[in-house]
N, CA, C and O atoms as a Tinker XYZ file with bonds, in Angstrom:
   176  protein
     1  N     20.783000  -15.823000   -5.148000    73     2
     2  CA    21.390000  -15.350000   -3.700000    64     1     3
     3  C     21.411000  -13.814000   -3.785000    63     2     4     5
     4  O     21.849000  -13.229000   -4.776000    81     3
     5  N     20.852000  -13.101000   -2.556000    73     3     6
     6  CA    20.622000  -11.844000   -2.726000    64     5     7
     7  C     22.360000  -11.186000   -2.432000    63     6     8     9
     8  O     23.017000  -11.521000   -1.447000    81     7
     9  N     22.867000  -10.222000   -3.504000    73     7    10
    10  CA    24.242000   -9.787000   -3.493000    64     9    11
    11  C     24.109000   -8.833000   -2.120000    63    10    12    13
    12  O     23.123000   -8.164000   -1.808000    81    11
    13  N     25.388000   -8.955000   -1.376000    73    11    14
    14  CA    25.484000   -7.817000   -0.401000    64    13    15
    15  C     25.416000   -6.058000   -0.661000    63    14    16    17
    16  O     25.499000   -5.348000   -1.663000    81    15
    17  N     25.292000   -5.895000    0.273000    73    15    18
    18  CA    24.842000   -4.419000   -0.303000    64    17    19
    19  C     26.789000   -3.758000   -0.528000    63    18    20    21
    20  O     26.928000   -2.621000   -0.977000    81    19
    21  N     27.482000   -4.212000   -0.334000    73    19    22
    22  CA    28.121000   -3.135000   -0.901000    64    21    23
    23  C     28.782000   -3.561000   -2.411000    63    22    24    25
    24  O     29.415000   -2.701000   -3.023000    81    23
    25  N     28.616000   -4.868000   -2.966000    73    23    26
    26  CA    28.238000   -5.356000   -3.844000    64    25    27
    27  C     27.294000   -4.843000   -4.886000    63    26    28    29
    28  O     27.597000   -4.867000   -6.079000    81    27
    29  N     25.849000   -4.254000   -4.329000    73    27    30
    30  CA    25.527000   -3.627000   -5.371000    64    29    31
    31  C     25.479000   -2.224000   -5.374000    63    30    32    33
    32  O     24.904000   -1.569000   -6.243000    81    31
    33  N     26.281000   -1.596000   -4.080000    73    31    34
    34  CA    26.637000   -0.295000   -4.464000    64    33    35
    35  C     27.946000    0.344000   -4.770000    63    34    36    37
    36  O     28.240000    1.522000   -4.567000    81    35
    37  N     28.995000   -0.969000   -5.496000    73    35    38
    38  CA    29.627000   -1.330000   -6.323000    64    37    39
    39  C     29.282000   -0.758000   -7.775000    63    38    40    41
    40  O     29.658000    0.227000   -8.411000    81    39
    41  N     28.155000   -2.108000   -8.084000    73    39    42
    42  CA    27.515000   -2.624000   -9.306000    64    41    43
    43  C     26.712000   -0.884000   -9.886000    63    42    44    45
    44  O     26.671000   -0.631000  -11.091000    81    43
    45  N     26.132000    0.162000   -8.798000    73    43    46
    46  CA    25.285000    0.845000   -9.037000    64    45    47
    47  C     25.990000    1.880000   -9.469000    63    46    48    49
    48  O     25.478000    2.824000  -10.071000    81    47
    49  N     27.946000    1.727000   -9.032000    73    47    50
    50  CA    28.487000    3.065000   -9.082000    64    49    51
    51  C     29.042000    2.668000  -11.136000    63    50    52    53
    52  O     29.167000    3.568000  -11.967000    81    51
    53  N     29.270000    1.102000  -11.448000    73    51    54
    54  CA    29.795000    0.938000  -12.291000    64    53    55
    55  C     28.458000    0.819000  -13.094000    63    54    56    57
    56  O     28.545000    0.393000  -14.246000    81    55
    57  N     27.562000    1.064000  -12.733000    73    55    58
    58  CA    26.651000    0.974000  -13.752000    64    57    59
    59  C     26.578000    2.417000  -14.093000    63    58    60    61
    60  O     26.014000    2.700000  -15.151000    81    59
    61  N     27.166000    3.582000  -13.201000    73    59    62
    62  CA    27.003000    4.663000  -13.585000    64    61    63
    63  C     28.019000    5.297000  -14.374000    63    62    64    65
    64  O     27.957000    6.436000  -14.835000    81    63
    65  N     29.208000    4.258000  -14.528000    73    63    66
    66  CA    30.577000    4.450000  -15.430000    64    65    67
    67  C     30.318000    4.195000  -16.780000    63    66    68    69
    68  O     30.607000    4.985000  -17.678000    81    67
    69  N     29.611000    2.772000  -16.996000    73    67    70
    70  CA    29.361000    2.195000  -18.395000    64    69    71
    71  C     28.202000    2.854000  -18.983000    63    70    72    73
    72  O     28.066000    2.933000  -20.204000    81    71
    73  N     27.190000    3.426000  -17.980000    73    71    74
    74  CA    26.095000    4.152000  -19.191000    64    73    75
    75  C     26.179000    5.845000  -19.083000    63    74    76    77
    76  O     25.137000    6.485000  -18.944000    81    75
    77  N     27.228000    6.384000  -19.141000    73    75    78
    78  CA    27.911000    7.480000  -18.602000    64    77    79
    79  C     27.352000    8.400000  -18.219000    63    78    80    81
    80  O     27.736000    9.524000  -18.542000    81    79
    81  N     26.325000    8.219000  -17.450000    73    79    82
    82  CA    26.001000    9.243000  -16.454000    64    81    83
    83  C     27.589000    9.736000  -15.977000    63    82    84    85
    84  O     28.011000   10.878000  -16.159000    81    83
    85  N     28.007000    9.143000  -15.630000    73    83    86
    86  CA    29.206000    9.777000  -15.237000    64    85    87
    87  C     30.497000    9.952000  -16.007000    63    86    88    89
    88  O     31.295000    9.024000  -16.135000    81    87
    89  N     30.721000   11.355000  -16.601000    73    87    90
    90  CA    31.538000   11.429000  -17.543000    64    89    91
    91  C     32.740000   10.950000  -17.243000    63    90    92    93
    92  O     32.995000   10.537000  -16.111000    81    91
    93  N     33.871000   10.952000  -18.515000    73    91    94
    94  CA    34.861000   10.458000  -18.314000    64    93    95
    95  C     35.992000   11.932000  -17.204000    63    94    96    97
    96  O     35.839000   13.149000  -17.307000    81    95
    97  N     36.876000   11.296000  -16.395000    73    95    98
    98  CA    37.274000   12.781000  -15.997000    64    97    99
    99  C     35.983000   13.135000  -14.383000    63    98   100   101
   100  O     36.209000   13.870000  -13.422000    81    99
   101  N     35.143000   12.576000  -14.567000    73    99   102
   102  CA    34.313000   13.218000  -13.253000    64   101   103
   103  C     34.378000   12.334000  -12.377000    63   102   104   105
   104  O     34.250000   11.129000  -12.593000    81   103
   105  N     34.617000   12.934000  -11.140000    73   103   106
   106  CA    35.152000   11.914000  -10.118000    64   105   107
   107  C     33.854000   11.285000   -9.332000    63   106   108   109
   108  O     32.790000   11.895000   -9.230000    81   107
   109  N     34.070000   10.099000   -8.841000    73   107   110
   110  CA    32.873000    8.917000   -8.319000    64   109   111
   111  C     32.110000    9.636000   -7.237000    63   110   112   113
   112  O     32.613000   10.741000   -7.037000    81   111
   113  N     31.396000    9.466000   -6.712000    73   111   114
   114  CA    30.613000   10.236000   -5.147000    64   113   115
   115  C     31.904000    9.803000   -4.374000    63   114   116   117
   116  O     32.797000    8.977000   -4.563000    81   115
   117  N     31.571000   10.830000   -3.318000    73   115   118
   118  CA    32.340000   10.395000   -2.022000    64   117   119
   119  C     31.981000    9.186000   -1.369000    63   118   120   121
   120  O     30.940000    8.555000   -1.548000    81   119
   121  N     33.028000    8.873000   -0.503000    73   119   122
   122  CA    32.399000    8.042000    0.803000    64   121   123
   123  C     31.130000    8.312000    1.552000    63   122   124   125
   124  O     30.313000    7.470000    1.927000    81   123
   125  N     31.075000    9.888000    1.748000    73   123   126
   126  CA    29.991000    9.909000    2.920000    64   125   127
   127  C     29.114000   10.553000    1.673000    63   126   128   129
   128  O     28.282000   11.295000    2.195000    81   127
   129  N     29.015000   10.562000    0.709000    73   127   130
   130  CA    27.693000   10.830000   -0.637000    64   129   131
   131  C     26.999000    9.737000   -0.704000    63   130   132   133
   132  O     25.788000    9.521000   -0.731000    81   131
   133  N     28.242000    8.842000   -0.738000    73   131   134
   134  CA    27.753000    7.037000   -0.832000    64   133   135
   135  C     26.529000    6.801000    0.268000    63   134   136   137
   136  O     25.338000    6.694000   -0.023000    81   135
   137  N     26.998000    6.757000    1.351000    73   135   138
   138  CA    26.706000    6.125000    2.402000    64   137   139
   139  C     25.198000    7.345000    2.924000    63   138   140   141
   140  O     24.538000    7.100000    3.934000    81   139
   141  N     24.933000    8.457000    2.116000    73   139   142
   142  CA    24.016000    9.115000    2.380000    64   141   143
   143  C     22.683000    8.921000    1.661000    63   142   144   145
   144  O     21.521000    9.271000    1.867000    81   143
   145  N     23.400000    8.147000    0.638000    73   143   146
   146  CA    22.717000    8.072000   -0.825000    64   145   147
   147  C     22.093000    6.513000   -0.530000    63   146   148   149
   148  O     21.146000    6.083000   -1.189000    81   147
   149  N     22.616000    5.888000    0.327000    73   147   150
   150  CA    21.961000    4.427000    0.598000    64   149   151
   151  C     21.859000    3.875000    1.910000    63   150   152   153
   152  O     21.749000    2.718000    2.317000    81   151
   153  N     21.931000    5.115000    2.536000    73   151   154
   154  CA    21.603000    5.037000    4.045000    64   153   155
   155  C     22.327000    3.254000    4.775000    63   154   156   157
   156  O     21.800000    2.246000    5.245000    81   155
   157  N     23.308000    3.561000    4.583000    73   155   158
   158  CA    24.501000    2.425000    5.263000    64   157   159
   159  C     25.555000    3.096000    5.380000    63   158   160   161
   160  O     25.882000    3.956000    4.562000    81   159
   161  N     26.545000    2.650000    6.900000    73   159   162
   162  CA    27.166000    2.758000    7.952000    64   161   163
   163  C     28.929000    3.399000    6.603000    63   162   164   165
   164  O     29.164000    2.710000    5.611000    81   163
   165  N     29.661000    4.447000    6.862000    73   163   166
   166  CA    30.563000    4.339000    6.281000    64   165   167
   167  C     31.712000    3.201000    6.112000    63   166   168   169
   168  O     32.650000    3.274000    5.318000    81   167
   169  N     31.499000    2.330000    6.849000    73   167   170
   170  CA    32.292000    1.180000    6.833000    64   169   171
   171  C     31.746000    0.374000    5.670000    63   170   172   173
   172  O     32.395000   -0.571000    5.222000    81   171
   173  N     30.865000    0.636000    5.295000    73   171   174
   174  CA    29.846000   -0.703000    4.400000    64   173   175
   175  C     30.890000   -0.247000    3.129000    63   174   176
   176  O     30.799000   -0.793000    2.029000    81   175
């Protein structure tokens, strides 16, 4: 079964955190940045 888009986005952010791409204390991407990166509506 394919994960829903919001689940894919959450997994990608989680991976960035656990892999060290996002350093401790560094903010996660804003909702607007995520919508641009993933090409989704802000409500996603």
